[in-house]
CSV table of C-alpha atoms in Angstrom, one decimal:
chain,number,residue,atom,x,y,z
A,1,UNK,CA,-11.3,24.0,33.1
A,2,UNK,CA,-8.3,23.7,35.4
A,3,UNK,CA,-4.8,24.1,34.0
A,4,UNK,CA,-4.1,20.3,34.2
A,5,UNK,CA,-7.3,19.7,32.0
A,6,UNK,CA,-5.9,22.3,29.6
A,7,UNK,CA,-2.6,20.4,29.4
A,8,UNK,CA,-4.4,17.1,28.7
A,9,UNK,CA,-6.6,18.7,26.0
A,10,UNK,CA,-3.7,20.4,24.3
A,11,UNK,CA,-1.6,17.2,24.4
A,12,UNK,CA,-4.4,15.3,22.9
A,13,UNK,CA,-4.8,17.9,20.1
A,14,UNK,CA,-1.1,17.9,19.5
A,15,UNK,CA,-1.0,14.1,19.1
A,16,UNK,CA,-3.9,14.2,16.7
A,17,UNK,CA,-2.5,17.1,14.6
A,18,UNK,CA,0.9,15.4,14.5
A,19,UNK,CA,-0.2,12.0,13.2
A,20,UNK,CA,-2.6,13.5,10.6
A,21,UNK,CA,-0.9,16.6,9.3
A,22,UNK,CA,2.8,16.8,8.5
A,23,UNK,CA,4.5,20.1,9.3
A,24,UNK,CA,4.6,22.6,6.4
A,25,UNK,CA,8.4,22.4,6.1
A,26,UNK,CA,8.4,18.7,5.7
A,27,UNK,CA,5.6,18.9,3.0
A,28,UNK,CA,7.5,21.6,1.2
A,29,UNK,CA,10.7,19.6,1.1
A,30,UNK,CA,8.9,16.5,-0.2
A,31,UNK,CA,7.3,18.6,-3.0
A,32,UNK,CA,10.7,20.0,-3.9
A,33,UNK,CA,12.2,16.5,-4.0
A,34,UNK,CA,9.4,15.4,-6.3
A,35,UNK,CA,10.1,18.2,-8.7
A,36,UNK,CA,13.8,17.6,-8.7
A,37,UNK,CA,13.8,13.8,-9.1
A,38,UNK,CA,14.5,12.5,-12.6
A,39,UNK,CA,14.2,8.7,-12.2
A,40,UNK,CA,10.8,7.2,-12.7
A,41,UNK,CA,10.9,4.9,-9.7
A,42,UNK,CA,11.8,7.8,-7.4
A,43,UNK,CA,9.1,10.0,-8.8
A,44,UNK,CA,6.5,7.2,-8.4
A,45,UNK,CA,7.4,6.8,-4.8
A,46,UNK,CA,7.3,10.6,-4.0
A,47,UNK,CA,4.0,10.9,-5.9
A,48,UNK,CA,2.5,8.2,-3.7
A,49,UNK,CA,3.9,9.9,-0.6
A,50,UNK,CA,2.4,13.3,-1.7
A,51,UNK,CA,-1.0,11.7,-2.6
A,52,UNK,CA,-1.0,9.9,0.7
A,53,UNK,CA,-0.4,13.2,2.6
A,54,UNK,CA,-3.3,14.8,0.8
A,55,UNK,CA,-5.6,11.9,1.5
A,56,UNK,CA,-4.7,11.8,5.2
A,57,UNK,CA,-5.6,15.5,5.5
A,58,UNK,CA,-8.8,15.0,3.5
A,59,UNK,CA,-10.1,12.1,5.5
A,60,UNK,CA,-8.4,13.1,8.8
A,61,UNK,CA,-6.6,9.7,9.0
A,62,UNK,CA,-3.1,9.1,10.4
A,63,UNK,CA,-0.6,9.8,7.6
A,64,UNK,CA,1.1,6.4,8.4
A,65,UNK,CA,-0.3,3.3,10.1
A,66,UNK,CA,2.7,3.3,12.4
A,67,UNK,CA,1.6,6.2,14.6
A,68,UNK,CA,4.8,5.7,16.6
A,69,UNK,CA,5.9,5.7,20.1
A,70,UNK,CA,4.6,8.9,21.7
A,71,UNK,CA,7.5,11.0,22.9
A,72,UNK,CA,7.0,14.3,24.6
A,73,UNK,CA,9.5,17.2,24.9
A,74,UNK,CA,8.4,19.5,27.7
A,75,UNK,CA,9.9,22.9,28.5
A,76,UNK,CA,8.4,23.8,31.8
A,77,UNK,CA,8.5,27.2,33.3
A,78,UNK,CA,9.6,26.9,36.9
A,79,UNK,CA,6.6,28.9,38.0
A,80,UNK,CA,4.0,26.9,36.0
A,81,UNK,CA,1.4,25.5,38.3
A,82,UNK,CA,0.7,21.8,39.0
A,83,UNK,CA,3.9,20.5,37.4
A,84,UNK,CA,3.5,17.3,39.4
A,85,UNK,CA,0.3,16.6,37.6
A,86,UNK,CA,1.6,17.1,34.0
A,87,UNK,CA,2.8,13.5,33.6
A,88,UNK,CA,-0.6,12.1,34.4
A,89,UNK,CA,-2.2,14.5,32.0
A,90,UNK,CA,0.1,13.4,29.2
A,91,UNK,CA,-0.6,9.8,29.8
A,92,UNK,CA,-4.3,10.4,29.8
A,93,UNK,CA,-4.0,12.3,26.6
A,94,UNK,CA,-2.1,9.4,25.0
A,95,UNK,CA,-4.8,7.0,26.0
A,96,UNK,CA,-7.6,9.2,24.7
A,97,UNK,CA,-5.8,9.7,21.4
A,98,UNK,CA,-5.3,6.0,21.0
A,99,UNK,CA,-9.0,5.5,21.2
A,100,UNK,CA,-10.3,8.6,19.4
A,101,UNK,CA,-7.9,9.4,16.6
A,102,UNK,CA,-7.3,6.3,16.6
A,103,UNK,CA,-3.6,5.5,17.1
A,104,UNK,CA,-2.2,2.0,16.6
A,105,UNK,CA,-1.4,0.4,20.0
A,106,UNK,CA,2.4,0.4,19.9
A,107,UNK,CA,3.4,-0.3,23.5
A,108,UNK,CA,4.7,-3.8,24.2
A,109,UNK,CA,6.0,-5.4,27.4
A,110,UNK,CA,9.5,-6.7,26.5
A,111,UNK,CA,9.1,-9.7,28.7
A,112,UNK,CA,5.7,-11.0,28.0
A,113,UNK,CA,5.4,-9.4,24.5
A,114,UNK,CA,1.9,-8.3,25.5
A,115,UNK,CA,0.7,-5.1,24.0
A,116,UNK,CA,-0.9,-2.8,26.6
A,117,UNK,CA,-3.4,-1.7,24.0
A,118,UNK,CA,-3.3,2.0,24.8
A,119,UNK,CA,0.2,3.2,24.0
A,120,UNK,CA,1.2,3.5,27.6
A,121,UNK,CA,3.4,1.3,29.8
A,122,UNK,CA,6.6,1.6,31.9
A,123,UNK,CA,8.3,4.9,30.8
A,124,UNK,CA,5.9,5.2,27.9
A,125,UNK,CA,4.9,7.8,26.7
A,126,UNK,CA,8.4,9.0,27.4
A,127,UNK,CA,8.7,12.6,28.7
A,128,UNK,CA,11.8,14.7,28.2
A,129,UNK,CA,11.8,17.5,30.8
A,130,UNK,CA,13.6,20.8,30.7
A,131,UNK,CA,13.0,23.5,33.3
A,132,UNK,CA,13.1,27.1,32.1
A,133,UNK,CA,12.4,30.4,33.8
A,134,UNK,CA,8.9,31.7,33.6
A,135,UNK,CA,5.3,30.5,34.0
A,136,UNK,CA,4.5,28.9,30.6
A,137,UNK,CA,4.6,25.3,29.5
A,138,UNK,CA,5.7,24.3,26.1
A,139,UNK,CA,4.7,20.8,24.8
A,140,UNK,CA,6.1,19.1,21.7
A,141,UNK,CA,5.0,15.7,20.7
A,142,UNK,CA,7.0,13.5,18.4
A,143,UNK,CA,5.2,10.3,17.4
A,144,UNK,CA,8.3,8.3,16.5
A,145,UNK,CA,8.0,5.5,13.9
A,146,UNK,CA,9.5,2.1,14.6
A,147,UNK,CA,11.0,1.5,11.1
A,148,UNK,CA,13.3,4.6,11.4
A,149,UNK,CA,13.9,3.9,15.1
A,150,UNK,CA,15.4,0.5,14.3
A,151,UNK,CA,18.2,2.2,12.3
A,152,UNK,CA,19.3,4.7,15.0
A,153,UNK,CA,22.7,3.9,16.3
A,154,UNK,CA,25.3,5.3,18.7
A,155,UNK,CA,28.9,4.4,19.0
A,156,UNK,CA,32.2,5.8,20.4
A,157,UNK,CA,34.6,6.5,17.5
A,158,UNK,CA,38.4,6.8,18.1
A,159,UNK,CA,38.8,10.4,19.3
A,160,UNK,CA,41.9,10.7,17.0
A,161,UNK,CA,39.6,10.5,14.0
A,162,UNK,CA,37.9,13.7,15.0
A,163,UNK,CA,35.3,15.2,12.7
A,164,UNK,CA,36.5,13.0,9.8
A,165,UNK,CA,35.4,10.0,11.9
A,166,UNK,CA,32.0,11.6,12.5
A,167,UNK,CA,31.5,12.2,8.7
A,168,UNK,CA,32.5,8.6,8.0
A,169,UNK,CA,30.2,7.2,10.7
A,170,UNK,CA,27.2,9.2,9.5
A,171,UNK,CA,27.6,8.2,5.8
A,172,UNK,CA,28.3,4.6,6.7
A,173,UNK,CA,25.1,4.6,8.9
A,174,UNK,CA,23.0,6.1,6.1
A,175,UNK,CA,24.3,3.5,3.7
A,176,UNK,CA,23.7,0.7,6.2
A,177,UNK,CA,20.2,1.8,6.8
A,178,UNK,CA,19.4,1.9,3.1
A,179,UNK,CA,15.7,1.6,2.3
A,180,UNK,CA,14.7,0.6,5.8
A,181,UNK,CA,14.0,3.9,7.6
A,182,UNK,CA,11.6,5.0,4.8
A,183,UNK,CA,13.8,7.6,2.9
A,184,UNK,CA,13.8,10.4,2.3
A,185,UNK,CA,14.7,10.7,5.9
A,186,UNK,CA,15.7,13.5,8.3
A,187,UNK,CA,19.0,12.5,9.9
A,188,UNK,CA,19.9,13.8,13.4
A,189,UNK,CA,23.5,13.6,14.6
A,190,UNK,CA,24.6,14.0,18.2
A,191,UNK,CA,28.3,14.3,19.0
A,192,UNK,CA,30.1,14.2,22.4
A,193,UNK,CA,28.7,13.9,25.9
A,194,UNK,CA,28.3,10.2,26.6
A,195,UNK,CA,26.7,7.7,24.4
A,196,UNK,CA,23.3,8.4,26.0
A,197,UNK,CA,23.7,12.2,25.6
A,198,UNK,CA,24.8,11.8,21.9
A,199,UNK,CA,21.6,9.8,21.0
A,200,UNK,CA,19.4,12.2,23.0
A,201,UNK,CA,20.8,15.2,21.1
A,202,UNK,CA,20.6,13.4,17.8
A,203,UNK,CA,16.9,12.6,18.4
A,204,UNK,CA,16.1,16.0,19.6
A,205,UNK,CA,17.8,17.5,16.5
A,206,UNK,CA,15.1,15.8,14.4
A,207,UNK,CA,12.6,18.3,15.8
A,208,UNK,CA,14.3,21.3,14.2
A,209,UNK,CA,12.3,22.5,11.2
A,210,UNK,CA,13.9,21.7,7.8
A,211,UNK,CA,15.8,24.4,5.9
A,212,UNK,CA,16.5,26.5,9.0
A,213,UNK,CA,20.2,26.9,9.1
A,214,UNK,CA,22.0,25.8,12.2
A,215,UNK,CA,23.0,29.0,14.2
A,216,UNK,CA,26.5,27.6,14.7
A,217,UNK,CA,28.4,28.2,11.5
A,218,UNK,CA,30.7,25.2,11.9
A,219,UNK,CA,27.7,22.9,12.4
A,220,UNK,CA,25.9,24.6,9.6
A,221,UNK,CA,28.8,23.8,7.2
A,222,UNK,CA,29.0,20.2,8.3
A,223,UNK,CA,25.3,19.7,8.0
A,224,UNK,CA,25.4,21.1,4.4
A,225,UNK,CA,28.3,18.8,3.5
A,226,UNK,CA,26.7,15.7,4.9
A,227,UNK,CA,23.4,16.6,3.3
A,228,UNK,CA,25.0,16.9,-0.1
A,229,UNK,CA,27.1,13.7,0.3
A,230,UNK,CA,24.1,11.7,1.5
A,231,UNK,CA,22.1,12.7,-1.5
A,232,UNK,CA,24.8,11.6,-3.9
A,233,UNK,CA,24.6,8.0,-2.5
A,234,UNK,CA,21.7,7.1,-4.8
A,235,UNK,CA,19.6,5.3,-2.2
A,236,UNK,CA,16.6,7.4,-3.2
A,237,UNK,CA,13.0,7.4,-2.0
A,238,UNK,CA,12.1,4.1,-0.4
A,239,UNK,CA,15.6,2.8,-1.4
A,240,UNK,CA,14.5,2.2,-5.0
A,241,UNK,CA,17.2,4.6,-6.3
A,242,UNK,CA,17.2,8.4,-6.9
A,243,UNK,CA,18.7,11.6,-5.7
A,244,UNK,CA,16.6,12.2,-2.6
A,245,UNK,CA,17.9,10.1,0.3
A,246,UNK,CA,17.7,12.7,3.0
A,247,UNK,CA,15.6,15.9,3.5
A,248,UNK,CA,18.0,17.3,6.0
A,249,UNK,CA,20.9,16.6,8.3
A,250,UNK,CA,20.7,18.2,11.8
A,251,UNK,CA,23.6,18.2,14.2
A,252,UNK,CA,24.0,19.0,17.8
A,253,UNK,CA,26.9,18.4,20.2
A,254,UNK,CA,28.1,18.3,23.8
A,255,UNK,CA,31.6,18.5,25.1
A,256,UNK,CA,33.2,15.1,25.4
A,257,UNK,CA,35.6,13.2,27.7
A,258,UNK,CA,39.2,13.4,26.3
A,259,UNK,CA,39.3,9.6,25.8
A,260,UNK,CA,35.8,9.2,24.4
A,261,UNK,CA,34.1,10.6,21.2
A,262,UNK,CA,30.5,9.3,21.2
A,263,UNK,CA,28.5,9.8,17.9
A,264,UNK,CA,24.9,9.0,17.4
A,265,UNK,CA,22.7,9.0,14.3
A,266,UNK,CA,19.0,9.1,14.6
A,267,UNK,CA,16.6,8.8,11.7
A,268,UNK,CA,13.1,10.2,11.1
A,269,UNK,CA,11.1,8.7,8.2
A,270,UNK,CA,9.6,11.0,5.5
A,271,UNK,CA,6.5,11.1,7.8
A,272,UNK,CA,8.5,13.3,10.1
A,273,UNK,CA,5.7,14.1,12.6
A,274,UNK,CA,5.9,16.7,15.3
A,275,UNK,CA,3.6,19.3,16.9
A,276,UNK,CA,4.1,22.0,19.5
A,277,UNK,CA,2.1,24.4,21.6
A,278,UNK,CA,2.6,26.8,24.4
A,279,UNK,CA,0.3,27.0,27.4
A,280,UNK,CA,0.2,30.3,29.4
A,281,UNK,CA,-0.5,30.6,33.1
A,282,UNK,CA,-4.0,31.9,32.4
A,283,UNK,CA,-4.8,28.7,30.5
A,284,UNK,CA,-4.7,30.3,27.0
A,285,UNK,CA,-3.0,28.3,24.3
A,286,UNK,CA,-0.8,29.1,21.4
A,287,UNK,CA,-0.3,26.4,18.8
A,288,UNK,CA,3.1,26.7,17.3
A,289,UNK,CA,3.3,24.2,14.4
A,290,UNK,CA,-0.3,23.6,13.3
A,291,UNK,CA,-1.9,27.0,13.2
A,292,UNK,CA,-5.3,27.0,11.5
A,293,UNK,CA,-5.6,23.2,11.8
A,294,UNK,CA,-8.5,22.0,13.9
B,1,UNK,CA,8.4,-2.6,-17.6
B,2,UNK,CA,4.9,-3.9,-17.7
B,3,UNK,CA,1.7,-3.2,-15.7
B,4,UNK,CA,-0.2,-6.3,-14.5
B,5,UNK,CA,-3.6,-6.6,-12.8
B,6,UNK,CA,-3.6,-9.8,-10.8
B,7,UNK,CA,-6.5,-11.6,-9.1
B,8,UNK,CA,-6.2,-14.0,-6.2
B,9,UNK,CA,-5.7,-16.9,-6.1
B,10,UNK,CA,-2.6,-16.2,-8.2
B,11,UNK,CA,-1.0,-19.1,-10.0
B,12,UNK,CA,2.7,-19.9,-10.1
B,13,UNK,CA,2.6,-19.5,-13.9
B,14,UNK,CA,1.2,-15.9,-13.6
B,15,UNK,CA,3.8,-15.0,-11.0
B,16,UNK,CA,6.7,-16.4,-13.2
B,17,UNK,CA,5.8,-13.8,-15.9
B,18,UNK,CA,6.7,-10.9,-13.6
B,19,UNK,CA,10.0,-9.2,-13.7
B,20,UNK,CA,11.7,-6.6,-11.5
B,21,UNK,CA,10.4,-3.0,-12.2
B,22,UNK,CA,7.0,-4.3,-13.3
B,23,UNK,CA,4.1,-2.6,-11.7
B,24,UNK,CA,1.3,-4.7,-10.3
B,25,UNK,CA,-2.2,-4.2,-8.8
B,26,UNK,CA,-3.9,-6.9,-6.8
B,27,UNK,CA,-7.6,-7.6,-6.5
B,28,UNK,CA,-8.7,-10.2,-4.1
B,29,UNK,CA,-7.6,-11.6,-0.7
B,30,UNK,CA,-4.6,-10.0,1.0
B,31,UNK,CA,-3.5,-11.3,4.4
B,32,UNK,CA,-1.4,-9.3,6.8
B,33,UNK,CA,1.4,-11.0,8.7
B,34,UNK,CA,4.3,-9.6,10.8
B,35,UNK,CA,7.0,-11.2,12.9
B,36,UNK,CA,4.7,-12.9,15.4
B,37,UNK,CA,2.1,-14.2,12.9
B,38,UNK,CA,5.0,-15.7,10.8
B,39,UNK,CA,6.4,-17.4,13.9
B,40,UNK,CA,3.1,-18.7,15.0
B,41,UNK,CA,2.2,-20.0,11.5
B,42,UNK,CA,5.5,-21.9,11.3
B,43,UNK,CA,4.8,-23.3,14.8
B,44,UNK,CA,1.4,-24.5,13.6
B,45,UNK,CA,3.2,-26.2,10.6
B,46,UNK,CA,5.6,-28.0,12.9
B,47,UNK,CA,2.8,-29.2,15.1
B,48,UNK,CA,0.8,-30.3,12.1
B,49,UNK,CA,-2.1,-27.9,12.8
B,50,UNK,CA,-4.0,-26.2,10.0
B,51,UNK,CA,-3.8,-22.4,9.6
B,52,UNK,CA,-7.1,-20.6,10.1
B,53,UNK,CA,-6.9,-19.6,6.4
B,54,UNK,CA,-5.5,-21.3,3.3
B,55,UNK,CA,-2.8,-19.0,2.0
B,56,UNK,CA,-2.2,-20.7,-1.4
B,57,UNK,CA,-2.1,-18.2,-4.2
B,58,UNK,CA,-2.7,-15.2,-1.9
B,59,UNK,CA,-0.7,-12.1,-1.1
B,60,UNK,CA,0.9,-11.7,2.3
B,61,UNK,CA,1.2,-8.1,3.4
B,62,UNK,CA,3.8,-7.0,5.9
B,63,UNK,CA,1.6,-4.6,7.7
B,64,UNK,CA,0.2,-3.8,11.2
B,65,UNK,CA,-2.9,-1.8,10.3
B,66,UNK,CA,-4.8,0.9,12.3
B,67,UNK,CA,-8.3,-0.4,12.5
B,68,UNK,CA,-11.5,0.9,14.0
B,69,UNK,CA,-14.6,-1.1,15.0
B,70,UNK,CA,-17.8,0.4,13.8
B,71,UNK,CA,-20.7,-1.6,15.2
B,72,UNK,CA,-19.6,-5.2,14.6
B,73,UNK,CA,-17.6,-4.3,11.5
B,74,UNK,CA,-13.9,-3.6,11.3
B,75,UNK,CA,-12.8,-0.6,9.2
B,76,UNK,CA,-9.2,-0.1,8.0
B,77,UNK,CA,-8.0,3.4,8.8
B,78,UNK,CA,-4.4,3.1,7.8
B,79,UNK,CA,-2.5,0.2,6.3
B,80,UNK,CA,1.0,0.9,5.0
B,81,UNK,CA,3.8,-1.6,4.8
B,82,UNK,CA,6.3,-2.4,7.6
B,83,UNK,CA,10.0,-3.2,7.2
B,84,UNK,CA,10.2,-6.6,5.5
B,85,UNK,CA,13.7,-7.6,6.4
B,86,UNK,CA,12.5,-8.7,9.9
B,87,UNK,CA,10.5,-11.4,8.1
B,88,UNK,CA,13.6,-12.7,6.3
B,89,UNK,CA,13.9,-15.2,9.1
B,90,UNK,CA,10.7,-16.9,8.2
B,91,UNK,CA,9.8,-16.1,4.7
B,92,UNK,CA,11.5,-19.0,2.8
B,93,UNK,CA,9.7,-21.6,4.9
B,94,UNK,CA,6.5,-19.6,4.5
B,95,UNK,CA,6.7,-19.4,0.7
B,96,UNK,CA,7.7,-23.1,0.5
B,97,UNK,CA,4.9,-24.5,2.7
B,98,UNK,CA,2.0,-22.1,2.3
B,99,UNK,CA,2.5,-21.3,-1.5
B,100,UNK,CA,1.9,-17.6,-1.1
B,101,UNK,CA,2.7,-15.9,-4.4
B,102,UNK,CA,3.2,-12.3,-3.6
B,103,UNK,CA,4.9,-10.7,-0.5
B,104,UNK,CA,4.0,-7.0,-0.1
B,105,UNK,CA,6.2,-4.9,2.1
B,106,UNK,CA,8.8,-2.2,2.2
B,107,UNK,CA,12.6,-2.0,2.3
B,108,UNK,CA,13.2,-5.3,0.4
B,109,UNK,CA,14.3,-8.7,1.5
B,110,UNK,CA,17.5,-10.7,1.5
B,111,UNK,CA,19.2,-13.5,-0.3
B,112,UNK,CA,17.4,-16.3,1.5
B,113,UNK,CA,14.0,-15.0,0.5
B,114,UNK,CA,15.2,-14.2,-3.0
B,115,UNK,CA,16.3,-17.8,-3.5
B,116,UNK,CA,13.0,-19.2,-2.1
B,117,UNK,CA,11.1,-17.0,-4.5
B,118,UNK,CA,13.1,-18.3,-7.5
B,119,UNK,CA,12.7,-21.9,-6.3
B,120,UNK,CA,9.0,-22.0,-5.4
B,121,UNK,CA,7.6,-19.1,-7.6
B,122,UNK,CA,6.8,-15.9,-5.7
B,123,UNK,CA,7.6,-12.2,-6.0
B,124,UNK,CA,8.3,-9.4,-3.6
B,125,UNK,CA,6.3,-6.3,-4.3
B,126,UNK,CA,7.3,-2.9,-2.8
B,127,UNK,CA,4.6,-0.6,-1.5
B,128,UNK,CA,5.6,3.0,-0.6
B,129,UNK,CA,6.4,2.9,3.1
B,130,UNK,CA,4.0,5.0,5.2
B,131,UNK,CA,1.5,5.5,2.3
B,132,UNK,CA,-1.0,4.1,4.7
B,133,UNK,CA,-4.1,6.0,3.6
B,134,UNK,CA,-3.5,5.3,0.0
B,135,UNK,CA,-3.3,1.6,0.8
B,136,UNK,CA,-6.3,1.7,3.1
B,137,UNK,CA,-8.4,3.2,0.3
B,138,UNK,CA,-7.8,0.1,-1.9
B,139,UNK,CA,-9.0,-2.2,0.9
B,140,UNK,CA,-12.7,-2.6,0.4
B,141,UNK,CA,-13.5,-4.7,3.4
B,142,UNK,CA,-12.2,-6.8,6.3
B,143,UNK,CA,-13.2,-10.4,5.6
B,144,UNK,CA,-11.9,-11.6,9.0
B,145,UNK,CA,-9.3,-11.4,11.6
B,146,UNK,CA,-7.4,-14.3,13.3
B,147,UNK,CA,-5.0,-14.5,16.1
B,148,UNK,CA,-6.1,-11.2,17.6
B,149,UNK,CA,-4.5,-12.3,20.8
B,150,UNK,CA,-1.2,-11.3,19.3
B,151,UNK,CA,-2.4,-7.7,19.4
B,152,UNK,CA,-3.9,-5.6,16.6
B,153,UNK,CA,-0.6,-5.0,14.7
B,154,UNK,CA,0.5,-8.6,14.8
B,155,UNK,CA,-2.8,-10.3,14.0
B,156,UNK,CA,-3.7,-12.0,10.7
B,157,UNK,CA,-6.0,-9.4,9.0
B,158,UNK,CA,-7.8,-10.8,6.0
B,159,UNK,CA,-8.6,-8.0,3.6
B,160,UNK,CA,-10.6,-7.9,0.4
B,161,UNK,CA,-8.8,-5.5,-1.9
B,162,UNK,CA,-9.5,-3.9,-5.2
B,163,UNK,CA,-6.6,-2.8,-7.4
B,164,UNK,CA,-4.3,-2.7,-4.5
B,165,UNK,CA,-1.2,-0.8,-5.6
B,166,UNK,CA,0.8,0.5,-7.4
B,167,UNK,CA,3.3,-2.1,-6.3
B,168,UNK,CA,6.8,-2.3,-7.8
B,169,UNK,CA,8.1,-5.8,-8.3
B,170,UNK,CA,11.4,-5.6,-6.5
B,171,UNK,CA,12.3,-9.3,-6.3
B,172,UNK,CA,11.1,-11.6,-9.1
B,173,UNK,CA,11.1,-15.3,-9.3
B,174,UNK,CA,14.2,-15.4,-11.5
B,175,UNK,CA,16.7,-14.3,-8.9
B,176,UNK,CA,16.6,-10.6,-9.6
B,177,UNK,CA,16.6,-8.2,-6.6
B,178,UNK,CA,16.2,-4.5,-7.2
B,179,UNK,CA,17.2,-3.5,-3.7
B,180,UNK,CA,20.4,-5.5,-4.0
B,181,UNK,CA,21.1,-3.7,-7.3
B,182,UNK,CA,20.7,-0.3,-5.7
B,183,UNK,CA,22.9,-1.4,-2.8
B,184,UNK,CA,25.7,-2.3,-5.1
B,185,UNK,CA,25.5,1.1,-6.8
B,186,UNK,CA,25.4,2.9,-3.5
B,187,UNK,CA,28.6,1.1,-2.3
B,188,UNK,CA,30.3,2.3,-5.5
B,189,UNK,CA,29.0,5.9,-5.0
B,190,UNK,CA,30.2,5.8,-1.4
B,191,UNK,CA,33.8,5.3,-2.4
B,192,UNK,CA,33.6,8.3,-4.7
B,193,UNK,CA,32.0,10.4,-2.0
B,194,UNK,CA,34.6,9.5,0.6
B,195,UNK,CA,37.2,10.8,-1.8
B,196,UNK,CA,35.2,14.0,-2.5
B,197,UNK,CA,34.9,14.9,1.2
B,198,UNK,CA,38.5,14.0,2.0
B,199,UNK,CA,37.9,10.8,3.9
B,200,UNK,CA,40.2,8.7,1.7
B,201,UNK,CA,43.0,9.6,-0.6
């Protein structure tokens, strides 16, 4: 098997693992939420979520019918071979996963409203590239659900409002989103850069495992504060009321233009799917998120 | 808070008994419809064409399922609800003209739908978003599919279901809307939280 074939095989496996098996940190957080909820409606919702996760694993079915838009985050070692062929391999893997897992065909031409039928199309699957030193290739897949995507938002706040403005915008956005992004959600926040950079950072922040503190103490404190505030809102699981509205708030930032303070909020639904693997130059593979899962 | 087991076709009288926070399970015919199927059905209505299936007394499910063809049979792999607010545009006309009695979805619906439900006798039943396998297990067979040209998620899938649920009645036919109640409370909480984290005096 050539290295490009390995990439395709690994990408296929990652999509399959991601859509069927939720990461351990997400499952643990949902279980904890179930134990801590006191309202009957909230408990019923979380029970259904936990039962559903178990059934998905048992029957090897996608955990949610919306298997998302397939997004890849690639960290490519500059010396990794055949980098020009990776994109093709990822597209092939997406097509194969659509047929074999199966995934729901979720890729629609905005002009004709025609569904391509195989989860591919112009810029889809979307690939985020980062070049790093070395000769390995790290692939992360995030099948991103449409319901939570619809609630993502970026805006430029008045720079004079500073972090207070950020807090207000985040809380306001969570309130506005209400039941729609399938709470309990993970909330990603991106600050600074330009509007495009802010939303990119917010979305990427969704990939950080839950309950891993932000290495930046200022961000860590802000994350904690927003997490606690969000869970006092009372939106609750599926918006039927309760104390679990978010499972985590993850923040990242870029420096900003003096006159401009973009802030972006991205949501991931409770079915916060992601899977990662590292491919070495010799073709060996290390699965990072789904060890012991076939 | 009662628990009700309903069988399709569901009568207006049966649906009028339901109140928000009741739990229901549905046995019988459930038809999926999302944005495009709603739009197309209302186009048919304007053009005086008959729908491929009579929806009277049935349940409409806001869902784009994952399906698999095994031989000449369709099998439902995953069938959780999609966000219902997108259908707010169409649902009042839908309820009025096609006499559907239960709308199944997630995230709730707005004032326009709530009013139509009170006027014509229908309820909105919330299913846990993303609980797709749980829902698929209650679907015993696919009786048919129409409008497949709209794509798999947007087509009208006609399911035969057994004890489909638990569904929480979130909008009843008496003008009550659980999601709007929660919203009101959330707005009150927000004001308190703003004070706590120093955003307002």
